[in-house]
CSV table of C-alpha atoms and ligand atoms in Angstrom, one decimal:
chain,number,residue,atom,x,y,z
A,1,UNK,CA,110.7,-33.6,-13.8
A,2,UNK,CA,107.2,-33.0,-12.4
A,3,UNK,CA,104.1,-30.9,-13.0
A,4,UNK,CA,101.3,-29.7,-10.7
A,5,UNK,CA,98.1,-28.0,-11.7
A,6,UNK,CA,96.3,-26.0,-9.0
A,7,UNK,CA,92.8,-25.1,-10.1
A,8,UNK,CA,90.2,-22.7,-8.8
A,9,UNK,CA,92.4,-20.7,-6.4
A,10,UNK,CA,92.4,-17.2,-5.2
A,11,UNK,CA,96.0,-16.4,-6.0
A,12,UNK,CA,97.7,-13.5,-4.0
A,13,UNK,CA,99.7,-11.0,-6.0
A,14,UNK,CA,102.5,-9.1,-4.4
A,15,UNK,CA,100.3,-5.9,-4.2
A,16,UNK,CA,97.7,-7.9,-2.2
A,17,UNK,CA,95.2,-8.1,-5.0
A,18,UNK,CA,93.7,-11.5,-5.8
A,19,UNK,CA,93.7,-13.3,-9.1
A,20,UNK,CA,91.0,-16.0,-9.4
A,21,UNK,CA,92.1,-18.9,-11.5
A,22,UNK,CA,94.6,-21.7,-12.1
A,23,UNK,CA,98.3,-22.0,-11.7
A,24,UNK,CA,100.6,-24.5,-13.4
A,25,UNK,CA,103.9,-25.6,-11.8
A,26,UNK,CA,106.5,-27.3,-14.0
A,27,UNK,CA,110.0,-28.5,-13.1
A,28,UNK,CA,109.9,-26.5,-9.8
A,29,UNK,CA,108.8,-23.2,-11.3
A,30,UNK,CA,105.5,-21.4,-11.8
A,31,UNK,CA,105.0,-22.0,-15.5
A,32,UNK,CA,101.6,-20.3,-16.1
A,33,UNK,CA,98.8,-18.5,-14.4
A,34,UNK,CA,95.5,-18.2,-16.2
A,35,UNK,CA,91.7,-17.9,-15.6
A,36,UNK,CA,91.5,-21.6,-16.7
A,37,UNK,CA,94.3,-23.9,-17.6
A,38,UNK,CA,93.4,-27.3,-19.1
A,39,UNK,CA,96.9,-28.8,-19.4
A,40,UNK,CA,97.4,-32.4,-18.1
A,41,UNK,CA,99.8,-32.6,-15.2
A,42,UNK,CA,101.2,-35.2,-12.9
A,43,UNK,CA,98.9,-34.0,-10.2
A,44,UNK,CA,95.9,-31.7,-10.2
A,45,UNK,CA,94.5,-30.1,-7.1
A,46,UNK,CA,91.2,-28.4,-6.7
A,47,UNK,CA,91.9,-25.4,-4.5
A,48,UNK,CA,88.2,-25.0,-3.8
A,49,UNK,CA,88.5,-21.2,-4.0
A,50,UNK,CA,91.0,-21.1,-1.2
A,51,UNK,CA,93.8,-18.6,-0.9
A,52,UNK,CA,97.2,-19.4,-2.5
A,53,UNK,CA,100.2,-17.5,-1.0
A,54,UNK,CA,103.9,-17.6,-1.6
A,55,UNK,CA,105.6,-20.0,0.7
A,56,UNK,CA,106.8,-18.3,3.9
A,57,UNK,CA,110.6,-17.8,4.3
A,58,UNK,CA,111.5,-18.1,8.0
A,59,UNK,CA,114.9,-16.3,8.3
A,60,UNK,CA,115.7,-17.4,11.9
A,61,UNK,CA,115.2,-20.9,13.3
A,62,UNK,CA,117.2,-23.2,15.6
A,63,UNK,CA,116.9,-26.8,14.6
A,64,UNK,CA,119.5,-28.4,17.1
A,65,UNK,CA,121.2,-30.7,14.6
A,66,UNK,CA,123.9,-31.8,15.3
A,67,UNK,CA,124.1,-32.2,19.0
A,68,UNK,CA,120.5,-31.7,20.3
A,69,UNK,CA,118.5,-34.1,18.2
A,70,UNK,CA,116.4,-35.2,21.1
A,71,UNK,CA,114.9,-31.7,21.0
A,72,UNK,CA,114.8,-31.2,17.2
A,73,UNK,CA,116.6,-32.2,14.0
A,74,UNK,CA,116.5,-31.0,10.5
A,75,UNK,CA,113.7,-33.5,9.6
A,76,UNK,CA,111.4,-32.7,12.6
A,77,UNK,CA,112.1,-29.0,12.4
A,78,UNK,CA,111.4,-28.8,8.6
A,79,UNK,CA,108.2,-30.9,9.2
A,80,UNK,CA,107.0,-28.3,11.6
A,81,UNK,CA,108.0,-25.7,9.0
A,82,UNK,CA,106.0,-27.1,6.1
A,83,UNK,CA,103.0,-27.8,8.5
A,84,UNK,CA,103.1,-24.0,9.1
A,85,UNK,CA,103.4,-23.0,5.4
A,86,UNK,CA,107.1,-22.3,5.7
A,87,UNK,CA,108.9,-23.5,2.5
A,88,UNK,CA,112.4,-22.1,3.3
A,89,UNK,CA,114.3,-21.5,6.5
A,90,UNK,CA,117.6,-20.0,7.6
A,91,UNK,CA,119.1,-21.9,10.5
A,92,UNK,CA,121.3,-20.6,13.3
A,93,UNK,CA,124.8,-21.8,14.2
A,94,UNK,CA,124.4,-22.5,18.0
A,95,UNK,CA,124.4,-26.3,17.5
A,96,UNK,CA,126.9,-28.7,19.0
A,97,UNK,CA,129.4,-28.4,17.6
A,98,UNK,CA,128.7,-24.8,16.6
A,99,UNK,CA,128.7,-23.9,12.9
A,100,UNK,CA,131.9,-21.9,12.9
A,101,UNK,CA,134.0,-23.7,10.2
A,102,UNK,CA,133.5,-24.7,6.6
A,103,UNK,CA,133.6,-28.3,7.7
A,104,UNK,CA,130.7,-27.8,10.2
A,105,UNK,CA,128.7,-25.9,7.5
A,106,UNK,CA,129.3,-28.7,5.0
A,107,UNK,CA,128.2,-31.2,7.6
A,108,UNK,CA,124.9,-29.4,8.0
A,109,UNK,CA,124.3,-29.1,4.3
A,110,UNK,CA,125.0,-32.8,3.9
A,111,UNK,CA,122.6,-33.7,6.8
A,112,UNK,CA,119.8,-31.5,5.2
A,113,UNK,CA,120.0,-33.0,1.8
A,114,UNK,CA,117.2,-35.4,1.2
A,115,UNK,CA,116.0,-35.0,4.8
A,116,UNK,CA,114.8,-31.4,5.0
A,117,UNK,CA,111.3,-31.0,3.7
A,118,UNK,CA,111.8,-27.3,3.2
A,119,UNK,CA,114.5,-25.3,1.4
A,120,UNK,CA,117.4,-24.6,3.7
A,121,UNK,CA,120.2,-22.2,4.4
A,122,UNK,CA,122.7,-21.9,7.2
A,123,UNK,CA,124.5,-19.1,9.1
A,124,UNK,CA,128.1,-19.3,9.9
A,125,UNK,CA,128.8,-18.3,13.6
A,126,UNK,CA,131.4,-15.8,14.6
A,127,UNK,CA,133.8,-16.3,17.4
A,128,UNK,CA,136.7,-14.0,18.4
A,129,UNK,CA,139.0,-16.2,16.3
A,130,UNK,CA,137.4,-17.3,13.0
A,131,UNK,CA,137.6,-14.1,10.9
A,132,UNK,CA,138.8,-16.0,7.8
A,133,UNK,CA,136.1,-18.7,8.1
A,134,UNK,CA,133.2,-16.3,8.6
A,135,UNK,CA,134.1,-14.4,5.4
A,136,UNK,CA,134.7,-17.4,3.2
A,137,UNK,CA,132.6,-20.3,4.3
A,138,UNK,CA,130.0,-21.0,1.6
A,139,UNK,CA,127.2,-21.2,1.0
A,140,UNK,CA,126.2,-19.2,4.1
A,141,UNK,CA,123.3,-16.7,4.3
A,142,UNK,CA,125.3,-14.5,6.6
A,143,UNK,CA,127.5,-14.3,9.7
A,144,UNK,CA,125.7,-14.7,13.1
A,145,UNK,CA,127.1,-12.7,15.9
A,146,UNK,CA,125.9,-13.3,19.5
A,147,UNK,CA,126.8,-10.0,21.1
A,148,UNK,CA,125.1,-11.3,24.3
A,149,UNK,CA,125.2,-14.9,25.4
A,150,UNK,CA,122.2,-17.1,24.9
A,151,UNK,CA,121.7,-20.9,24.3
A,152,UNK,CA,125.1,-22.4,23.5
A,153,UNK,CA,128.5,-20.8,23.9
A,154,UNK,CA,128.8,-18.6,20.9
A,155,UNK,CA,129.7,-15.0,22.0
A,156,UNK,CA,131.6,-12.0,20.7
A,157,UNK,CA,131.1,-9.3,23.2
A,158,UNK,CA,134.5,-7.5,23.2
A,159,UNK,CA,134.1,-4.2,21.2
A,160,UNK,CA,137.5,-4.7,19.6
A,161,UNK,CA,136.6,-8.2,18.3
A,162,UNK,CA,133.3,-6.7,17.0
A,163,UNK,CA,135.1,-3.9,15.3
A,164,UNK,CA,137.4,-6.4,13.6
A,165,UNK,CA,134.5,-8.4,12.3
A,166,UNK,CA,132.6,-5.3,11.0
A,167,UNK,CA,135.8,-3.9,9.4
A,168,UNK,CA,136.9,-7.0,7.5
A,169,UNK,CA,134.7,-8.5,4.8
A,170,UNK,CA,131.4,-7.6,3.1
A,171,UNK,CA,128.8,-10.2,3.7
A,172,UNK,CA,125.8,-9.7,5.9
A,173,UNK,CA,126.3,-9.6,9.7
A,174,UNK,CA,123.2,-10.7,11.7
A,175,UNK,CA,123.4,-9.7,15.3
A,176,UNK,CA,121.7,-11.0,18.5
A,177,UNK,CA,121.9,-7.6,20.1
A,178,UNK,CA,122.1,-7.7,23.9
A,179,UNK,CA,124.9,-6.1,25.9
A,180,UNK,CA,126.8,-8.8,27.6
A,181,UNK,CA,128.4,-6.6,30.3
A,182,UNK,CA,125.1,-5.2,31.4
A,183,UNK,CA,123.5,-8.7,31.4
A,184,UNK,CA,126.3,-10.0,33.7
A,185,UNK,CA,126.0,-7.0,36.0
A,186,UNK,CA,122.3,-7.3,36.3
A,187,UNK,CA,122.4,-11.1,36.8
A,188,UNK,CA,124.6,-10.4,39.9
A,189,UNK,CA,122.3,-7.6,41.0
A,190,UNK,CA,119.1,-9.8,40.7
A,191,UNK,CA,120.7,-13.0,42.1
A,192,UNK,CA,118.1,-14.7,44.3
A,193,UNK,CA,115.1,-13.8,42.1
A,194,UNK,CA,113.6,-17.1,41.1
A,195,UNK,CA,110.4,-15.9,39.3
A,196,UNK,CA,110.5,-16.1,35.6
A,197,UNK,CA,109.4,-12.5,35.2
A,198,UNK,CA,112.8,-11.5,36.5
A,199,UNK,CA,114.2,-12.5,33.1
A,200,UNK,CA,112.7,-9.4,31.4
A,201,UNK,CA,114.1,-7.2,34.2
A,202,UNK,CA,117.6,-8.6,34.1
A,203,UNK,CA,117.9,-8.5,30.3
A,204,UNK,CA,116.1,-5.2,30.2
A,205,UNK,CA,115.4,-2.8,27.3
A,206,UNK,CA,118.7,-1.0,27.9
A,207,UNK,CA,120.6,-4.3,27.3
A,208,UNK,CA,119.1,-4.4,23.8
A,209,UNK,CA,119.4,-0.7,23.1
A,210,UNK,CA,123.1,-0.6,24.0
A,211,UNK,CA,124.0,-3.5,21.7
A,212,UNK,CA,121.8,-2.4,18.8
A,213,UNK,CA,123.4,1.1,19.1
A,214,UNK,CA,126.9,-0.4,18.9
A,215,UNK,CA,126.0,-2.6,16.0
A,216,UNK,CA,124.5,0.3,14.1
A,217,UNK,CA,127.6,2.5,14.9
A,218,UNK,CA,130.0,-0.2,13.6
A,219,UNK,CA,127.8,-0.8,10.5
A,220,UNK,CA,127.8,2.9,9.7
A,221,UNK,CA,131.5,3.4,10.3
A,222,UNK,CA,132.4,0.5,8.0
A,223,UNK,CA,129.4,0.7,5.6
A,224,UNK,CA,128.8,-3.0,6.5
A,225,UNK,CA,125.6,-4.8,5.7
A,226,UNK,CA,123.9,-5.3,9.1
A,227,UNK,CA,120.7,-7.2,10.0
A,228,UNK,CA,119.3,-6.8,13.5
A,229,UNK,CA,117.7,-10.1,14.6
A,230,UNK,CA,114.5,-10.3,16.7
A,231,UNK,CA,114.4,-6.6,17.6
A,232,UNK,CA,112.2,-6.3,20.7
A,233,UNK,CA,112.0,-2.7,22.2
A,234,UNK,CA,110.5,0.6,21.3
A,235,UNK,CA,113.9,2.2,22.2
A,236,UNK,CA,115.6,0.2,19.4
A,237,UNK,CA,112.8,1.2,17.0
A,238,UNK,CA,113.5,4.8,17.8
A,239,UNK,CA,117.2,4.3,17.1
A,240,UNK,CA,116.5,2.9,13.7
A,241,UNK,CA,113.8,5.5,13.0
A,242,UNK,CA,116.5,8.2,13.5
A,243,UNK,CA,119.1,6.7,11.3
A,244,UNK,CA,118.7,3.5,9.2
A,245,UNK,CA,121.1,3.4,6.3
A,246,UNK,CA,120.0,1.5,3.2
A,247,UNK,CA,122.3,-1.4,4.1
A,248,UNK,CA,120.7,-2.0,7.4
A,249,UNK,CA,117.6,-4.3,7.9
A,250,UNK,CA,115.8,-5.5,11.0
A,251,UNK,CA,113.3,-8.2,11.9
A,252,UNK,CA,110.8,-8.9,14.6
A,253,UNK,CA,109.2,-12.2,15.8
A,254,UNK,CA,105.6,-12.9,16.6
A,255,UNK,CA,106.5,-13.5,20.3
A,256,UNK,CA,107.6,-9.8,20.6
A,257,UNK,CA,104.5,-8.6,18.6
A,258,UNK,CA,101.9,-10.7,20.5
A,259,UNK,CA,103.3,-11.6,24.0
A,260,UNK,CA,104.4,-9.3,26.8
A,261,UNK,CA,105.3,-9.4,30.5
A,262,UNK,CA,101.7,-9.8,31.5
A,263,UNK,CA,102.0,-13.4,30.0
A,264,UNK,CA,104.5,-14.6,32.7
A,265,UNK,CA,101.6,-14.9,35.2
A,266,UNK,CA,100.0,-17.7,33.2
A,267,UNK,CA,102.8,-19.1,31.1
A,268,UNK,CA,105.9,-18.7,33.3
A,269,UNK,CA,109.0,-20.0,31.7
A,270,UNK,CA,107.2,-21.0,28.5
A,271,UNK,CA,107.5,-17.4,27.4
A,272,UNK,CA,111.1,-17.0,28.6
A,273,UNK,CA,113.4,-16.1,25.7
A,274,UNK,CA,116.3,-14.0,24.7
A,275,UNK,CA,115.8,-11.1,24.1
A,276,UNK,CA,112.9,-11.3,26.6
A,277,UNK,CA,109.3,-10.4,26.0
A,278,UNK,CA,108.6,-6.7,26.8
A,279,UNK,CA,105.7,-4.5,27.6
A,280,UNK,CA,102.4,-3.9,25.8
A,281,UNK,CA,103.7,-0.5,24.5
A,282,UNK,CA,106.6,-2.3,22.9
A,283,UNK,CA,104.2,-4.6,21.1
A,284,UNK,CA,102.5,-1.6,19.6
A,285,UNK,CA,105.7,0.2,18.7
A,286,UNK,CA,106.9,-3.0,16.9
A,287,UNK,CA,103.7,-3.3,14.8
A,288,UNK,CA,104.0,0.4,14.0
A,289,UNK,CA,107.6,0.0,12.9
A,290,UNK,CA,106.6,-2.9,10.6
A,291,UNK,CA,103.9,-0.7,9.0
A,292,UNK,CA,106.4,2.1,8.6
A,293,UNK,CA,109.2,0.0,7.1
A,294,UNK,CA,111.5,0.6,10.0
A,295,UNK,CA,111.3,-3.2,10.5
A,296,UNK,CA,111.7,-5.2,7.4
A,297,UNK,CA,110.5,-8.7,8.0
A,298,UNK,CA,109.3,-11.4,10.4
A,299,UNK,CA,111.2,-14.4,11.7
A,300,UNK,CA,110.3,-16.9,14.4
A,301,UNK,CA,113.5,-17.6,16.3
A,302,UNK,CA,112.0,-21.2,16.6
A,303,UNK,CA,113.9,-22.4,19.7
A,304,UNK,CA,112.8,-25.9,20.7
A,305,UNK,CA,113.3,-26.7,24.4
A,306,UNK,CA,111.7,-29.6,26.2
A,307,UNK,CA,108.8,-28.9,28.6
A,308,UNK,CA,110.7,-30.9,31.3
A,309,UNK,CA,113.6,-28.5,30.9
A,310,UNK,CA,111.3,-25.5,30.8
A,311,UNK,CA,109.9,-26.6,34.2
A,312,UNK,CA,113.2,-26.0,36.0
A,313,UNK,CA,113.2,-23.1,38.4
A,314,UNK,CA,114.6,-19.8,37.2
A,315,UNK,CA,117.4,-19.1,36.3
A,316,UNK,CA,117.9,-22.8,35.3
A,317,UNK,CA,115.1,-22.8,32.8
A,318,UNK,CA,116.2,-22.5,29.2
A,319,UNK,CA,115.3,-19.5,27.0
A,320,UNK,CA,113.4,-19.9,23.8
A,321,UNK,CA,110.1,-21.0,22.3
A,322,UNK,CA,109.1,-23.1,19.3
A,323,UNK,CA,107.3,-21.0,16.6
A,324,UNK,CA,108.0,-22.1,13.0
A,325,UNK,CA,104.6,-23.8,12.7
A,326,UNK,CA,102.5,-21.0,14.0
A,327,UNK,CA,103.9,-17.8,12.5
A,328,UNK,CA,101.7,-17.8,9.4
A,329,UNK,CA,98.4,-18.5,11.2
A,330,UNK,CA,99.3,-15.9,13.8
A,331,UNK,CA,100.0,-13.1,11.3
A,332,UNK,CA,97.2,-14.3,9.0
A,333,UNK,CA,94.8,-14.0,11.9
A,334,UNK,CA,96.2,-10.5,12.6
A,335,UNK,CA,95.5,-9.7,8.9
A,336,UNK,CA,91.9,-11.0,9.2
A,337,UNK,CA,91.5,-8.8,12.3
A,338,UNK,CA,92.6,-5.8,10.3
A,339,UNK,CA,96.1,-5.4,11.7
A,340,UNK,CA,97.8,-5.7,8.4
A,341,UNK,CA,97.1,-6.0,4.7
A,342,UNK,CA,97.8,-9.1,2.6
A,343,UNK,CA,100.5,-7.1,0.8
A,344,UNK,CA,102.2,-6.4,4.1
A,345,UNK,CA,101.9,-10.0,5.2
A,346,UNK,CA,103.6,-11.2,2.0
A,347,UNK,CA,106.3,-8.5,2.3
A,348,UNK,CA,107.1,-9.3,5.9
A,349,UNK,CA,107.0,-13.1,5.6
A,350,UNK,CA,107.9,-13.9,2.0
A,351,UNK,CA,109.5,-11.2,-0.2
A,352,UNK,CA,111.2,-9.3,2.6
A,353,UNK,CA,113.4,-12.1,3.8
A,354,UNK,CA,114.2,-13.1,0.2
A,355,UNK,CA,115.3,-9.5,-0.6
A,356,UNK,CA,117.1,-9.1,2.7
A,357,UNK,CA,119.2,-12.2,2.3
A,358,UNK,CA,119.5,-12.1,-1.5
A,359,UNK,CA,117.6,-15.3,-2.1
A,360,UNK,CA,116.9,-15.3,-5.8
A,361,UNK,CA,113.5,-16.1,-7.4
A,362,UNK,CA,111.5,-16.5,-4.3
A,363,UNK,CA,109.1,-14.5,-2.2
A,364,UNK,CA,106.2,-13.8,-4.5
A,365,UNK,CA,103.9,-15.6,-7.0
A,366,UNK,CA,104.6,-14.8,-10.6
A,367,UNK,CA,105.3,-16.8,-13.8
A,368,UNK,CA,108.9,-18.0,-13.8
A,369,UNK,CA,109.3,-17.8,-10.0
A,370,UNK,CA,110.1,-20.8,-7.9
A,371,UNK,CA,107.0,-22.8,-7.1
A,372,UNK,CA,107.1,-22.6,-3.3
A,373,UNK,CA,103.5,-22.1,-2.3
A,374,UNK,CA,101.0,-22.5,0.5
A,375,UNK,CA,97.2,-22.9,0.1
A,376,UNK,CA,95.6,-21.7,3.3
A,377,UNK,CA,92.2,-22.0,4.8
A,378,UNK,CA,91.3,-18.3,5.2
A,379,UNK,CA,87.9,-18.9,6.8
A,380,UNK,CA,87.9,-21.5,9.5
A,381,UNK,CA,89.4,-20.9,13.0
A,382,UNK,CA,91.2,-23.7,14.7
A,383,UNK,CA,92.8,-23.8,18.1
A,384,UNK,CA,96.5,-24.2,18.6
A,385,UNK,CA,97.0,-27.5,20.3
A,386,UNK,CA,100.2,-28.9,21.7
A,387,UNK,CA,99.4,-32.3,20.2
A,388,UNK,CA,99.2,-30.9,16.7
A,389,UNK,CA,102.7,-29.3,16.9
A,390,UNK,CA,105.2,-31.2,14.7
A,391,UNK,CA,108.3,-29.9,16.4
A,392,UNK,CA,109.8,-32.7,18.5
A,393,UNK,CA,109.2,-30.7,21.7
A,394,UNK,CA,105.5,-30.7,21.0
A,395,UNK,CA,104.2,-27.5,22.5
A,396,UNK,CA,103.5,-23.9,21.6
A,397,UNK,CA,103.3,-20.8,23.8
A,398,UNK,CA,100.2,-19.9,21.8
A,399,UNK,CA,98.3,-23.1,22.7
A,400,UNK,CA,94.6,-22.3,23.2
A,401,UNK,CA,94.5,-19.4,20.8
A,402,UNK,CA,92.0,-19.7,17.9
A,403,UNK,CA,93.7,-18.9,14.6
A,404,UNK,CA,92.9,-19.0,10.9
A,405,UNK,CA,95.2,-19.2,7.9
A,406,UNK,CA,96.3,-22.8,8.6
A,407,UNK,CA,97.9,-24.5,5.6
A,408,UNK,CA,95.9,-27.1,3.6
A,409,UNK,CA,98.7,-27.8,1.1
A,410,UNK,CA,102.3,-26.8,1.3
A,411,UNK,CA,104.2,-27.0,-2.0
A,412,UNK,CA,108.0,-27.0,-2.2
A,413,UNK,CA,109.7,-26.8,-5.6
A,414,UNK,CA,106.4,-27.5,-7.4
A,415,UNK,CA,105.6,-30.6,-5.5
A,416,UNK,CA,103.1,-31.1,-2.7
A,417,UNK,CA,104.9,-32.0,0.6
A,418,UNK,CA,102.2,-31.2,3.1
A,419,UNK,CA,98.6,-32.3,2.4
A,420,UNK,CA,96.0,-31.7,5.1
A,421,UNK,CA,98.2,-33.0,7.9
A,422,UNK,CA,99.9,-35.7,5.9
A,423,UNK,CA,103.4,-35.7,4.6
A,424,UNK,CA,104.1,-36.9,1.1
A,425,UNK,CA,107.1,-39.2,1.1
A,426,UNK,CA,110.1,-38.4,-1.1
A,427,UNK,CA,109.6,-34.6,-1.4
A,428,UNK,CA,112.6,-32.5,-0.1
A,429,UNK,CA,113.8,-29.0,-0.2
A,430,UNK,CA,117.0,-27.7,-1.8
A,431,UNK,CA,119.9,-25.7,-0.5
A,432,UNK,CA,119.2,-22.0,-1.0
A,433,UNK,CA,121.4,-19.8,-3.0
A,434,UNK,CA,122.5,-16.3,-1.8
A,435,UNK,CA,123.4,-13.4,-4.0
A,436,UNK,CA,126.4,-11.4,-2.8
A,437,UNK,CA,125.2,-8.4,-0.7
A,438,UNK,CA,125.2,-4.9,-2.0
A,439,UNK,CA,126.4,-2.7,0.9
A,440,UNK,CA,125.6,0.6,-0.7
B,1,DOR,O1,115.7,-17.5,23.5
B,1,DOR,C1,116.5,-17.8,22.7
B,1,DOR,N1,116.7,-19.1,22.4
B,1,DOR,N2,117.2,-16.9,22.1
B,1,DOR,C2,118.3,-17.2,21.4
B,1,DOR,O2,119.0,-16.3,20.9
B,1,DOR,C3,118.7,-18.6,21.2
B,1,DOR,C4,117.6,-19.5,21.3
B,1,DOR,C5,117.9,-20.9,21.5
B,1,DOR,O3,118.7,-21.4,20.6
B,1,DOR,O4,117.5,-21.6,22.4
């Protein structure tokens, strides 16, 4: 097939230590690492002493295909991914039509083949009526349950329906945990508020706590593999800190680590999302929970909405922010500022998602592993600019921030796909495999 020799790199090991030398990829795998490799290869890169990391796995993105291609499709979303060092993604089912059947899942897999620049996996979406499909549709990384409504019309909020889903089957259930009844009640109570900051008051911390508590209770009652998506509050952290069985994982997104309600003043609806951004003390609690292992990994919830739609007055403005291109530079910059180690960054962004979803052979750099890699510029700072964003919607809530850790080369399956801003034609990702979950 193909071979790629990367010379003169600082190669990150899983423990955060660095190995200075060369790395040879052959037929999609890391074939060899050595102080100096002199093999001939189809392509040889001089890494110039820059830092080689495992490719990032983003375990929660919304790429809008089918049905919303004017906002994003699998080609544009995966382009933004590789431009941000993301070599694999897991995509959500709230497309049009929603991914709630084997046929809809097959359609997405078919669309991604030879179009997605990164490796891809898809969730199957739960409704109150598709129990058989959610347990058998394959390959799926897990079942997505919207316990509270968000973009699209997927919703399972009746506790009896939720109980049935948790009680039947064994594969991973990933929940968007917000309590629908409380959201509805508070929407009525706050009707008339047109400021974007109302969003965080309506969908308050208690909405999130109630739903996460119910999901946890059902998971414990049925010993069912649970993943809590984009956990956002200190109250939910406390719940998990008290009781987090081995079969439960949880994630956080950079928006909830790095933005808070003070940002509405300048950014308005650009920072409107579900679950909403919270308070500065929640930011701190989420960082602490990552360090403690209460939170397992980082996703982006990349949710592309057009600026013209975002400009609508509240509550007509849509919820969600693009993020797949900026997560690695944001967290790498936090690492350079001393907020986390290189071992933590790799665990949260690479090996954690691979372990959580049972994605074999990915997540760290070692001989025999898949050659999904990113060479980053660990020194220079560059400002986030809307015009550099590869998502079709072309903006970032972090525009103006100066970040480091931007990809120089992104390598998928042992082949360079992203090269200093250019895309190499003809390099595509593969469908991801998922090992059956172990509930115990
Ligand atoms: O803010 C959000 N936007 N949260 C979600 O759960 C969905 C997402 C979207 O698809 O727009």
